[in-house]
Short mmCIF file of C-alpha atoms in Angstrom, two decimals:
data_model
loop_
_atom_site.label_atom_id
_atom_site.label_comp_id
_atom_site.label_asym_id
_atom_site.label_seq_id
_atom_site.Cartn_x
_atom_site.Cartn_y
_atom_site.Cartn_z
CA UNK A 1 17.67 -3.76 15.19
CA UNK A 2 20.32 -2.06 14.18
CA UNK A 3 21.56 -1.51 11.20
CA UNK A 4 23.42 1.26 8.06
CA UNK A 5 21.41 2.18 4.86
CA UNK A 6 22.64 4.16 2.33
CA UNK A 7 20.08 6.89 0.39
CA UNK A 8 20.50 7.99 -3.11
CA UNK A 9 20.61 11.60 -2.39
CA UNK A 10 20.72 14.56 -4.82
CA UNK A 11 20.31 17.98 -4.54
CA UNK A 12 17.74 19.70 -4.68
CA UNK A 13 16.55 23.49 -6.98
CA UNK A 14 12.10 22.44 -6.67
CA UNK A 15 9.89 25.19 -4.39
CA UNK A 16 11.06 25.23 -0.71
CA UNK A 17 12.69 21.14 -0.87
CA UNK A 18 16.62 21.76 -0.34
CA UNK A 19 16.81 17.45 -1.39
CA UNK A 20 15.03 14.58 -3.28
CA UNK A 21 15.87 10.60 -2.12
CA UNK A 22 15.41 8.51 -5.12
CA UNK A 23 15.93 5.47 -3.15
CA UNK A 24 16.98 4.40 -0.12
CA UNK A 25 19.18 0.25 0.35
CA UNK A 26 20.54 -1.64 3.03
CA UNK A 27 23.60 -2.44 0.50
CA UNK A 28 26.17 0.13 -0.50
CA UNK A 29 26.30 -1.97 -3.67
CA UNK A 30 23.19 -1.46 -4.63
CA UNK A 31 23.00 2.08 -3.57
CA UNK A 32 26.40 3.61 -5.35
CA UNK A 33 24.80 0.79 -8.35
CA UNK A 34 21.31 2.81 -8.62
CA UNK A 35 23.72 6.29 -7.90
CA UNK A 36 25.63 5.40 -11.20
CA UNK A 37 22.18 5.19 -13.33
CA UNK A 38 21.04 8.45 -12.22
CA UNK A 39 24.22 10.39 -12.94
CA UNK A 40 24.91 8.36 -16.02
CA UNK A 41 22.28 10.56 -18.40
CA UNK A 42 23.97 13.84 -16.71
CA UNK A 43 23.34 17.09 -14.73
CA UNK A 44 21.43 18.64 -17.86
CA UNK A 45 19.05 15.83 -17.96
CA UNK A 46 18.93 15.35 -14.28
CA UNK A 47 17.90 19.64 -13.72
CA UNK A 48 15.07 19.31 -16.97
CA UNK A 49 13.51 15.75 -15.18
CA UNK A 50 13.90 15.85 -11.73
CA UNK A 51 15.25 19.03 -11.08
CA UNK A 52 18.05 18.89 -9.35
CA UNK A 53 21.88 17.97 -9.04
CA UNK A 54 23.68 14.37 -9.22
CA UNK A 55 23.16 12.47 -6.88
CA UNK A 56 25.54 10.52 -3.72
CA UNK A 57 25.47 7.96 -1.65
CA UNK A 58 24.72 8.69 2.10
CA UNK A 59 24.84 6.17 4.86
CA UNK A 60 22.90 6.38 7.71
CA UNK A 61 23.63 4.15 11.11
CA UNK A 62 20.22 3.30 11.75
CA UNK A 63 18.35 1.52 15.44
CA UNK A 64 15.32 0.75 16.99
#
């Protein structure tokens, strides 16, 4: 099985973690929609609630 996945991910300042992954999608459109929803609260709110900055979508190719 081969395919592309899209991760909704953000830089993190929470202890030993360098990033936080919110979700993984097989649809770019759905990943960007989730990313926009998360970022709509603003940077300050994300830092308070999730200890991270703005989210972005990263794509990765996976194979088995």
